């Protein structure tokens, strides 16, 4: 195995000129989709399934009762109509159609998700993997036989068999099958942000050794398929609350309609049971009840299309209430791998001397940052002249901010934050040179990270580590501010560097030299002040904060610990993906809201259309301002409209209402005004037209 380094060409998904793309939508067979939805709509007529929707279950029961009266119109009392079987038969058909159309809307939304899932599943076919045994032997096994902690060897052209972590090698990986991103991503071991790979993606250059991190059926693609197919779907708190509200409203309508026979008997105009059922269905909120599940399913489908994996619908819906976004800088706002840009010798030392000490301090550092320092030092002719077997690696920690090498003879080569190195040489009875602060400030003002390099008590120079801000970040932060979201950047960088980055990207606040504890404390302070907090990060040190936030969003380039702590995984590794998630969530909630407003306004209009003509002996004819032809025609017209409005609104339920980057109260006012007024006006026009058609055909 020759694990040679890959080309040094930058291959980030955030290169200048790149554009993020959604998951490639597989071509959907529309005819097959609709035929499956038609079939599933009949399957959902099963009473065990129908009872999950209380309002539509009442319609389902009403359909059975009207069918009984169609068979025997005089079951309890003599029918009042001249031709009751025709009227009752029409009522039965319309009620059945109402339930079926509601089922069709839900089945169509599910079918669209399943079609996308089938497209993803086709990319997740079984492949052959090169499993690496502990003795170094390589043997071919089916990808489905791989388990967590197995090790595989991959070369250019291989499909990565399962999600994993790179433990050796550097390679370019094509992730377009999953993320739609056409530019290859450079993956390498030793990095917190580029050492994870996704099953189903392809190695396009060089070779890797990967440790598998997920068992079969638990990878990224499997999670996306499960979300699209609704296997993990459960009602969100908002959806549950609305379902309970509609159920209570349906019960109120049922009790109200149940009192009408007494009033009708008093005015000597008895109402038959089928007509009472028709009235109940007309005044219940059947429109929103029939479309509620379709709206929720379609919303989650849009979330998955946004290249997001969510642990639950609840996690997604919470995003609509987020008013504070806290972001880690490195790997989130910036590309993640800071690279050595320049050596700046100080204290009278030459560039070659500084490069020699920088190499010695970094020789065991296998992070991308450390490797870049080694490469830069070697370009300046530096060599490691010490016995590696007698040298000891000094690990970097968040507490001391220093790493390096204990060399033979008791010498100590170190590199780290300038303040930490100052403290280190002070303990060694050394003194920082006066030009150190000037170099430190110059690099920091450029938005870079300065690392001081020392040998024992003497500082040799400063390494300029360059951070690259992801393109397009500034515009996205402006959108967040227009949505009323406060942004806070947390970084371990010094105050000057942090302020330069914060000003460039446009965050509201920033906290420099932040520790993992600081991140958690900031979240607690924001939550104590009443904020709903989203935390975006990627590193292991972000995991505690991701857990404490109301919503934790982790980059796809993040560590396994961060992914396990988060609620949402962003496959595009876009720190402002929250904008898209909030937009989808607000669209979902707004769609529910406008359909609810439209449905309730419809009920008011239908009530005034049908009541005056049902109680014909109560001198309510003066309220027949719609001039409907008869009581039976009014009932049929209202029920036909009640049924047909469901398929008319299916496109809106699946697509969602048009959404702009506005605050929640502005969106609510805008949509309620349009749809509530529309819900009052449309039924009067539609019912009148249907009544004219019925009167012309003389059905009843």
XYZ file of C-alpha atoms in Angstrom:
700
model
C 0.000 0.000 0.000
C 1.426 3.328 -1.075
C -0.445 5.998 0.838
C 1.066 8.947 -1.028
C -0.320 12.401 -0.458
C -2.962 13.676 -2.810
C -2.600 16.732 -4.990
C -2.360 19.944 -3.042
C -4.987 21.632 -5.181
C -7.648 23.101 -2.964
C -10.858 21.121 -3.341
C -13.229 22.610 -0.827
C -16.932 22.812 -1.434
C -16.636 26.495 -0.576
C -14.122 27.519 -3.219
C -14.674 30.874 -4.842
C -17.251 30.604 -7.579
C -18.712 27.396 -6.189
C -22.409 27.153 -5.582
C -24.081 24.863 -3.102
C -26.518 22.434 -4.636
C -29.312 20.438 -3.136
C -29.446 16.672 -3.162
C -29.849 15.641 -6.762
C -33.496 14.883 -7.262
C -34.015 11.559 -8.955
C -36.367 11.591 -11.908
C -39.803 10.702 -10.611
C -42.198 8.624 -12.671
C -45.262 10.844 -12.289
C -47.710 8.241 -13.543
C -46.354 5.615 -11.153
C -46.381 8.145 -8.307
C -50.045 9.018 -8.783
C -51.126 5.408 -9.299
C -49.414 4.437 -6.045
C -51.059 7.371 -4.255
C -54.482 6.308 -5.562
C -53.924 2.772 -4.296
C -52.551 3.876 -0.925
C -55.491 6.256 -0.461
C -57.850 3.260 -0.528
C -55.577 1.315 1.837
C -55.751 4.201 4.307
C -59.549 3.792 4.506
C -58.797 1.039 7.017
C -60.539 2.150 10.251
C -57.431 1.340 12.287
C -55.553 3.949 10.286
C -58.428 6.407 9.865
C -58.887 6.801 13.635
C -55.484 8.532 13.845
C -57.151 11.637 12.398
C -60.146 12.375 14.687
C -61.948 14.819 12.384
C -61.614 12.668 9.268
C -62.588 9.624 11.322
C -65.898 11.339 12.096
C -66.344 11.841 8.353
C -65.498 8.152 7.859
C -68.158 7.136 10.406
C -70.628 9.504 8.760
C -69.981 7.799 5.432
C -70.874 4.406 6.921
C -74.090 5.802 8.449
C -75.243 7.483 5.247
C -74.547 4.226 3.387
C -76.814 2.422 5.841
C -79.581 4.996 5.253
C -79.057 4.740 1.513
C -79.835 1.032 1.753
C -82.840 1.605 4.063
C -84.028 5.253 4.068
C -86.771 4.470 6.619
C -84.463 2.780 9.108
C -85.585 4.837 12.133
C -88.181 7.298 10.902
C -89.878 7.880 7.578
C -87.667 9.895 5.237
C -88.776 13.465 4.522
C -87.448 13.624 0.942
C -89.343 12.458 -2.140
C -86.442 10.415 -3.454
C -84.265 9.804 -0.388
C -82.128 6.979 -1.795
C -80.749 9.182 -4.561
C -79.980 12.017 -2.146
C -78.496 9.725 0.493
C -76.505 7.851 -2.140
C -75.040 11.114 -3.410
C -74.188 12.123 0.160
C -72.451 8.776 0.735
C -70.363 9.136 -2.420
C -69.351 12.720 -1.585
C -68.420 11.841 2.008
C -66.394 8.847 0.848
C -64.695 11.064 -1.724
C -63.843 13.574 1.026
C -62.092 10.924 3.137
C -60.393 9.401 0.099
C -59.077 12.764 -1.125
C -57.610 13.506 2.312
C -55.898 10.088 2.199
C -54.737 10.820 -1.358
C -53.051 14.076 -0.264
C -51.129 12.231 2.458
C -50.297 9.293 0.172
C -49.034 11.671 -2.530
C -46.718 13.432 -0.064
C -45.443 10.063 1.179
C -45.020 8.868 -2.397
C -42.837 11.842 -3.302
C -40.609 11.094 -0.331
C -40.435 7.396 -1.212
C -39.507 8.231 -4.810
C -36.572 10.326 -3.569
C -35.664 7.537 -1.144
C -35.633 5.032 -4.020
C -33.193 7.291 -5.861
C -30.882 7.394 -2.830
C -31.249 3.661 -2.285
C -30.079 3.027 -5.844
C -26.823 4.788 -4.897
C -26.463 2.653 -1.785
C -26.264 -0.722 -3.471
C -24.103 -3.472 -2.037
C -20.467 -3.175 -3.070
C -17.344 -5.197 -2.450
C -14.988 -3.799 0.169
C -11.284 -4.487 0.759
C -11.274 -5.372 4.445
C -7.963 -4.979 6.215
C -7.092 -7.691 8.751
C -4.921 -6.926 11.852
C -1.955 -8.709 10.213
C -2.211 -6.466 7.138
C -3.932 -9.022 4.922
C -6.530 -7.599 2.516
C -9.530 -9.675 1.490
C -12.761 -8.863 -0.342
C -16.042 -8.868 1.603
C -19.573 -7.604 0.865
C -20.074 -4.062 2.172
C -23.123 -5.240 4.143
C -20.894 -7.483 6.252
C -18.841 -4.558 7.585
C -19.363 -3.548 11.187
C -18.311 -0.610 13.317
C -14.509 -0.489 13.912
C -13.721 -2.684 10.895
C -10.925 -1.292 8.712
C -10.990 -1.058 4.908
C -8.440 -0.123 2.264
C -9.593 2.149 -0.570
C -7.935 3.235 -3.808
C -8.937 5.562 -6.640
C -12.192 4.423 -8.233
C -13.491 2.579 -5.151
C -16.919 3.278 -3.685
C -16.656 3.952 0.057
C -18.660 1.033 1.488
C -19.896 2.723 4.703
C -19.479 5.848 6.797
C -16.045 5.985 8.355
C -13.077 7.906 9.725
C -9.782 8.150 7.842
C -6.915 6.750 9.890
C -4.245 6.952 7.200
C -3.796 8.647 3.841
C -4.924 11.656 1.827
C -7.315 11.489 -1.123
C -9.873 13.439 -3.139
C -13.426 12.215 -2.657
C -16.411 12.788 -4.936
C -19.474 13.367 -2.702
C -21.831 14.439 -5.510
C -23.929 11.285 -5.146
C -24.945 12.441 -1.665
C -24.638 16.216 -1.507
C -24.907 17.172 -5.178
C -21.560 18.985 -4.769
C -19.599 18.561 -7.985
C -16.183 19.679 -6.709
C -14.160 16.866 -5.057
C -13.341 17.220 -1.367
C -9.807 16.704 -0.061
C -9.941 14.200 2.791
C -7.040 13.333 5.071
C -6.285 11.702 8.377
C -5.472 13.682 11.491
C -7.960 16.476 10.809
C -10.998 17.172 12.938
C -12.867 18.490 9.914
C -11.840 16.433 6.869
C -11.235 12.938 8.220
C -14.803 11.603 7.876
C -16.183 9.935 4.765
C -19.708 8.989 3.742
C -20.758 5.605 2.467
C -21.728 5.690 -1.212
C -19.185 8.360 -2.178
C -16.234 7.625 -4.458
C -12.437 7.905 -4.143
C -11.160 9.675 -7.258
C -7.450 9.889 -6.458
C -4.825 8.309 -4.228
C -5.720 5.899 -1.400
C -7.054 5.744 2.140
C -7.361 3.445 5.112
C -10.728 3.995 6.767
C -12.157 2.755 10.058
C -15.898 2.081 9.727
C -18.030 4.104 12.165
C -21.544 2.835 11.407
C -23.179 -0.570 11.250
C -25.268 -1.557 8.197
C -28.503 0.400 8.002
C -27.269 3.226 10.244
C -25.253 5.370 7.831
C -26.029 8.822 6.442
C -27.833 7.517 3.354
C -29.860 5.114 5.490
C -30.911 7.984 7.770
C -31.944 10.110 4.786
C -33.931 7.224 3.321
C -35.655 6.646 6.672
C -36.614 10.330 6.902
C -37.942 10.405 3.343
C -39.938 7.211 3.798
C -41.336 8.417 7.109
C -40.010 5.456 9.079
C -38.887 7.801 11.847
C -41.755 10.247 11.440
C -43.772 11.074 14.515
C -45.987 14.081 15.032
C -44.165 17.173 16.201
C -45.473 19.066 19.263
C -46.989 21.747 17.014
C -48.671 19.140 14.849
C -49.951 17.265 17.900
C -51.314 20.475 19.420
C -53.103 21.364 16.196
C -54.510 17.834 15.919
C -55.904 18.082 19.472
C -57.340 21.523 18.718
C -59.056 20.226 15.577
C -60.353 17.185 17.455
C -61.869 19.430 20.164
C -63.319 21.684 17.483
C -64.822 18.647 15.767
C -66.333 17.548 19.082
C -67.833 21.014 19.578
C -69.328 20.841 16.084
C -70.710 17.376 16.865
C -72.387 18.595 20.064
C -73.771 21.656 18.289
C -75.230 19.627 15.441
C -76.653 17.133 17.956
C -78.869 19.925 19.376
C -80.410 20.772 15.996
C -82.982 17.925 15.964
C -84.564 19.374 19.110
C -84.812 22.813 17.529
C -86.044 21.306 14.238
C -88.714 19.322 16.068
C -89.824 22.488 17.871
C -90.382 24.302 14.550
C -92.021 21.172 13.137
C -89.359 20.554 10.501
C -87.587 17.303 11.447
C -84.058 16.743 10.064
C -83.010 13.279 8.949
C -79.808 11.683 10.167
C -78.015 11.850 6.769
C -78.717 15.588 6.528
C -77.379 16.064 10.066
C -74.246 14.156 9.072
C -73.878 16.356 5.993
C -74.226 19.459 8.156
C -71.638 18.157 10.629
C -69.104 17.449 7.881
C -69.771 20.852 6.324
C -69.038 22.815 9.501
C -66.095 20.715 10.771
C -62.535 21.824 9.832
C -62.141 18.998 7.320
C -59.887 20.941 4.946
C -56.967 21.438 7.317
C -57.575 18.037 8.935
C -57.348 16.357 5.552
C -54.156 18.174 4.582
C -52.360 18.312 7.938
C -50.287 15.136 7.495
C -49.434 16.018 3.893
C -48.085 19.415 4.997
C -45.844 17.820 7.649
C -44.527 15.078 5.374
C -43.830 17.513 2.524
C -42.006 19.822 4.945
C -39.660 17.042 6.090
C -39.069 16.086 2.443
C -37.940 19.659 1.756
C -35.599 19.492 4.757
C -33.910 16.365 3.382
C -33.640 17.979 -0.065
C -31.774 20.783 1.702
C -28.991 18.238 2.458
C -29.882 18.044 6.134
C -30.295 14.995 8.354
C -32.475 15.692 11.388
C -32.933 13.408 14.372
C -36.627 14.373 14.545
C -39.252 16.703 13.156
C -39.306 18.431 16.534
C -35.659 19.450 16.129
C -36.496 21.038 12.784
C -39.574 22.889 14.054
C -37.676 24.385 16.994
C -35.559 26.196 14.408
C -38.524 28.438 13.604
C -38.256 29.909 17.133
C -34.479 30.400 17.085
C -33.448 34.002 17.694
C -29.774 33.457 18.606
C -27.196 31.585 16.536
C -23.852 30.724 18.142
C -21.101 29.628 15.785
C -17.703 28.117 16.265
C -15.197 29.771 13.898
C -12.675 27.180 12.758
C -14.232 24.654 10.385
C -17.570 26.415 10.575
C -17.105 30.003 9.437
C -13.666 29.272 7.991
C -12.608 26.279 5.937
C -11.182 24.623 9.018
C -7.623 23.654 8.198
C -5.413 26.618 9.046
C -2.254 26.367 6.985
C 1.216 27.785 7.591
C 1.570 30.789 5.307
C 4.838 32.355 6.516
C 7.682 32.048 9.046
C 8.622 35.354 10.686
C 11.943 35.031 12.585
C 12.588 37.386 15.508
C 15.074 37.831 18.332
C 18.028 37.964 15.904
C 17.448 34.488 14.470
C 17.565 33.646 10.762
C 14.699 32.170 8.749
C 16.617 28.861 8.493
C 17.083 28.688 12.270
C 13.423 29.335 12.913
C 12.378 26.744 10.287
C 14.626 24.174 11.984
C 12.942 24.708 15.395
C 9.443 24.840 13.854
C 10.130 21.458 12.224
C 11.387 19.997 15.491
C 8.290 21.229 17.354
C 5.943 19.828 14.678
C 7.611 16.554 13.694
C 5.004 14.442 15.525
C 2.049 16.732 14.704
C -0.070 14.831 12.164
C -2.833 17.423 11.960
C -3.218 19.324 8.639
C -1.932 22.409 10.476
C 1.151 20.549 11.700
C 1.778 18.981 8.299
C 1.646 22.394 6.637
C 4.288 23.684 9.095
C 6.512 20.702 8.293
C 6.141 21.270 4.534
C 6.944 24.981 4.864
C 9.972 24.231 7.058
C 11.275 21.671 4.573
C 10.917 24.187 1.743
C 13.282 26.394 3.737
C 15.797 23.543 3.928
C 15.080 22.445 7.528
C 15.863 18.868 8.587
C 15.125 16.914 11.759
C 18.613 16.173 13.060
C 17.577 14.424 16.267
C 17.006 10.749 17.061
C 13.266 10.252 16.611
C 13.299 7.192 18.870
C 14.562 9.291 21.769
C 12.166 12.178 21.092
C 8.781 12.419 22.807
C 5.627 14.050 21.457
C 3.938 16.709 23.616
C 0.207 16.743 22.944
C -1.774 19.943 22.432
C -4.543 20.593 24.956
C -7.194 23.297 25.182
C -5.862 24.228 28.616
C -2.191 24.865 27.855
C -2.508 25.849 24.133
C 0.957 24.373 23.427
C 2.328 21.345 21.585
C 5.806 20.263 20.637
C 8.604 17.734 21.133
C 10.890 16.782 24.010
C 14.215 16.323 22.229
C 17.232 14.229 23.307
C 19.453 15.965 25.852
C 16.527 17.540 27.698
C 15.824 20.201 25.041
C 12.193 21.327 24.629
C 10.872 22.552 21.247
C 7.458 24.134 21.513
C 4.917 25.974 19.388
C 1.622 27.488 20.510
C -0.422 30.585 21.247
C 1.773 33.612 21.850
C 0.501 34.115 25.396
C 1.039 30.453 26.235
C 4.589 30.481 24.868
C 5.369 33.629 26.865
C 4.281 31.846 30.024
C 6.300 28.746 29.048
C 9.587 30.644 28.598
C 8.918 32.658 31.760
C 8.817 29.413 33.714
C 12.132 28.535 32.025
C 13.570 31.880 33.158
C 13.423 33.300 29.659
C 12.136 36.640 28.392
C 9.984 37.474 25.366
C 11.736 39.719 22.797
C 10.192 43.194 22.360
C 9.335 42.682 18.644
C 7.105 39.675 19.465
C 4.055 41.815 20.238
C 4.404 43.799 17.001
C 4.510 40.611 14.893
C 1.619 39.169 16.910
C -0.544 42.238 16.250
C 0.360 42.419 12.545
C -0.700 38.820 11.911
C -3.836 39.206 14.036
C -4.899 42.369 12.176
C -4.680 40.381 8.952
C -7.152 37.877 10.369
C -4.481 35.204 10.747
C -3.466 33.125 13.745
C 0.038 33.722 15.170
C 1.898 30.739 16.676
C 5.118 31.425 18.555
C 7.997 28.929 18.276
C 10.614 28.443 20.982
C 13.420 26.168 22.040
C 13.707 26.009 25.820
C 13.604 29.600 27.095
C 14.283 31.307 23.740
C 11.661 32.362 21.162
C 12.830 31.945 17.549
C 9.892 33.430 15.658
C 6.201 33.406 14.795
C 4.296 31.193 12.354
C 1.545 32.935 10.367
C -1.388 30.495 10.109
C -3.873 31.611 7.492
C -7.630 31.087 7.852
C -9.861 31.176 4.770
C -13.399 32.448 5.281
C -16.014 30.491 3.347
C -17.233 32.534 0.360
C -20.702 34.077 0.541
C -20.777 34.090 4.343
C -21.279 37.861 4.634
C -24.451 37.876 2.521
C -25.883 34.944 4.454
C -25.286 36.685 7.781
C -27.125 39.725 6.455
C -30.110 37.457 5.764
C -29.932 36.151 9.335
C -30.023 39.710 10.678
C -33.040 40.563 8.498
C -34.795 37.567 10.058
C -34.128 39.024 13.518
C -31.512 36.435 14.528
C -28.636 37.538 16.760
C -25.290 35.974 15.773
C -22.422 35.247 18.161
C -19.048 33.893 17.039
C -16.963 31.870 19.498
C -13.304 31.210 18.811
C -10.145 30.192 20.566
C -8.256 32.872 18.621
C -6.882 35.980 20.250
C -8.958 39.135 20.604
C -7.480 40.970 17.606
C -7.861 38.059 15.158
C -11.386 37.394 16.404
C -12.406 41.036 15.969
C -11.060 41.134 12.392
C -12.935 37.957 11.410
C -16.102 39.116 13.198
C -16.071 42.453 11.394
C -15.447 40.830 8.022
C -18.313 38.351 8.238
C -20.712 40.697 10.065
C -21.625 38.871 13.286
C -23.348 40.832 16.061
C -21.022 39.665 18.842
C -17.876 37.610 19.280
C -16.003 35.979 22.160
C -12.279 35.385 21.770
C -10.077 32.778 23.455
C -13.177 30.731 24.214
C -12.878 27.339 25.904
C -15.494 24.554 25.671
C -16.751 25.699 29.089
C -17.116 29.262 27.784
C -19.289 28.011 24.923
C -21.639 26.233 27.315
C -21.761 29.265 29.607
C -22.660 31.566 26.726
C -25.529 29.262 25.767
C -26.793 29.178 29.351
C -26.664 32.988 29.586
C -28.580 33.401 26.352
C -31.210 30.854 27.382
C -31.568 32.493 30.804
C -32.315 35.758 28.973
C -35.152 34.029 27.107
C -33.363 33.280 23.845
C -33.901 30.129 21.804
C -30.350 29.137 20.873
C -28.972 27.243 17.900
C -25.339 26.168 18.107
C -23.322 25.394 14.982
C -20.017 23.579 15.331
C -17.871 20.757 14.062
C -15.236 19.751 16.607
C -15.166 17.401 19.566
C -14.790 20.417 21.850
C -18.109 21.728 20.492
C -20.018 18.613 21.598
C -20.990 19.887 25.111
C -22.338 23.141 23.643
C -24.216 21.296 20.877
C -25.917 19.209 23.561
C -26.918 22.215 25.687
C -28.293 24.336 22.829
C -31.980 24.199 21.931
C -30.854 23.013 18.498
C -27.393 21.648 17.768
C -26.280 21.788 14.130
C -23.060 20.017 13.165
C -21.085 20.229 9.938
C -20.749 17.107 7.815
C -16.996 17.646 8.202
C -17.403 17.454 11.978
C -16.117 14.798 14.330
C -18.130 11.738 15.303
C -18.555 13.086 18.844
C -20.021 16.326 17.507
C -22.406 14.459 15.201
C -23.651 12.285 18.054
C -24.306 15.391 20.186
C -26.142 17.363 17.490
C -29.805 17.379 16.470
C -29.127 18.206 12.826
C -26.273 17.236 10.503
C -25.596 19.562 7.568
C -24.128 17.617 4.661
C -23.034 20.872 2.972
C -21.044 22.042 6.036
C -22.559 25.505 5.621
C -22.525 27.504 8.887
C -25.529 29.527 7.753
C -27.599 26.498 6.738
C -29.822 27.569 9.628
C -31.264 30.143 7.205
C -32.524 27.377 4.933
C -33.776 25.273 7.840
C -35.593 28.246 9.383
C -37.071 29.133 5.999
C -38.388 25.603 5.500
C -39.711 25.494 9.064
C -41.371 28.889 8.836
C -42.836 27.831 5.508
C -44.138 24.636 7.114
C -45.712 26.487 10.035
C -47.022 29.257 7.778
C -48.594 26.658 5.477
C -50.328 25.017 8.424
C -51.423 28.427 9.665
C -52.890 29.663 6.402
C -54.642 26.352 5.704
C -56.106 26.437 9.213
C -57.271 30.039 8.726
C -58.672 29.182 5.293
C -60.437 26.082 6.643
C -62.038 27.884 9.607
C -63.122 30.784 7.389
C -64.583 28.208 4.990
C -66.605 26.704 7.825
C -68.157 30.074 8.640
C -69.139 30.588 5.006
C -70.499 27.042 4.684
C -72.504 27.503 7.882
C -74.320 30.528 6.495
C -74.850 28.761 3.178
C -76.473 25.624 4.539
C -78.298 26.460 7.805
C -80.984 28.832 6.442
C -82.226 26.246 3.982
C -82.172 23.264 6.329
C -84.538 24.887 8.828
C -87.032 25.937 6.162
C -89.929 26.388 8.588
C -88.056 28.720 10.906
C -88.492 31.805 8.702
C -84.766 31.845 7.952
C -85.255 32.128 4.207
C -84.386 35.792 4.429
C -80.822 34.679 5.259
C -80.610 32.807 1.956
C -78.726 35.731 0.430
C -76.889 33.297 -1.855
C -80.249 32.448 -3.424
C -79.593 28.700 -3.389
C -82.275 26.719 -5.153
C -83.267 24.262 -2.402
C -82.239 22.734 0.891
C -81.037 19.525 -0.778
C -79.108 21.470 -3.382
C -77.512 23.585 -0.646
C -76.410 20.455 1.215
C -74.985 18.797 -1.884
C -73.324 21.985 -3.147
C -71.668 22.589 0.202
C -70.415 19.009 0.515
C -69.146 18.916 -3.061
C -67.216 22.130 -2.453
C -65.975 20.700 0.866
C -64.584 17.664 -0.959
C -63.125 19.442 -3.996
C -61.304 22.129 -2.017
C -58.967 19.433 -0.634
C -57.393 18.460 -4.010
C -57.410 22.145 -4.988
C -55.151 22.885 -2.019
C -52.885 19.810 -2.366
C -50.283 21.711 -4.472
C -50.112 24.420 -1.803
C -49.794 21.819 0.965
C -46.945 20.028 -0.829
C -45.110 23.101 -2.093
C -45.754 25.395 0.873
C -46.715 29.049 0.865
C -44.388 31.600 -0.674
C -41.947 32.726 1.971
C -39.823 35.829 2.300
C -37.118 36.638 4.835
C -39.478 38.377 7.263
C -40.083 38.135 10.980
C -42.714 35.676 12.222
C -45.353 38.291 13.112
C -44.989 39.951 9.700
C -45.400 36.617 7.922
C -48.433 35.756 10.054
C -50.182 39.045 9.330
C -49.453 38.804 5.616
C -50.675 35.240 5.132
C -53.651 35.377 7.481
C -54.933 38.482 5.703
C -54.759 36.779 2.316
C -56.004 33.307 3.193
C -58.566 34.164 5.878
C -60.305 36.627 3.575
C -60.001 34.146 0.725
C -61.532 31.462 2.922
C -64.584 33.674 3.494
C -65.088 34.728 -0.116
C -64.258 31.609 -2.158
C -66.938 29.279 -0.645
C -69.807 31.682 -1.397
C -68.794 31.882 -5.049
C -68.003 28.179 -5.474
C -71.106 26.897 -3.657
C -73.347 29.208 -5.688
C -71.852 27.953 -8.957
C -72.202 24.294 -7.904
C -75.814 24.963 -6.840
C -76.576 26.441 -10.256
C -75.100 23.340 -11.906
C -77.144 20.996 -9.686
C -80.316 22.970 -10.336
C -79.693 22.843 -14.086
C -79.153 19.067 -14.058
C -82.107 18.500 -11.696
C -80.300 15.870 -9.625
C -82.457 16.519 -6.569
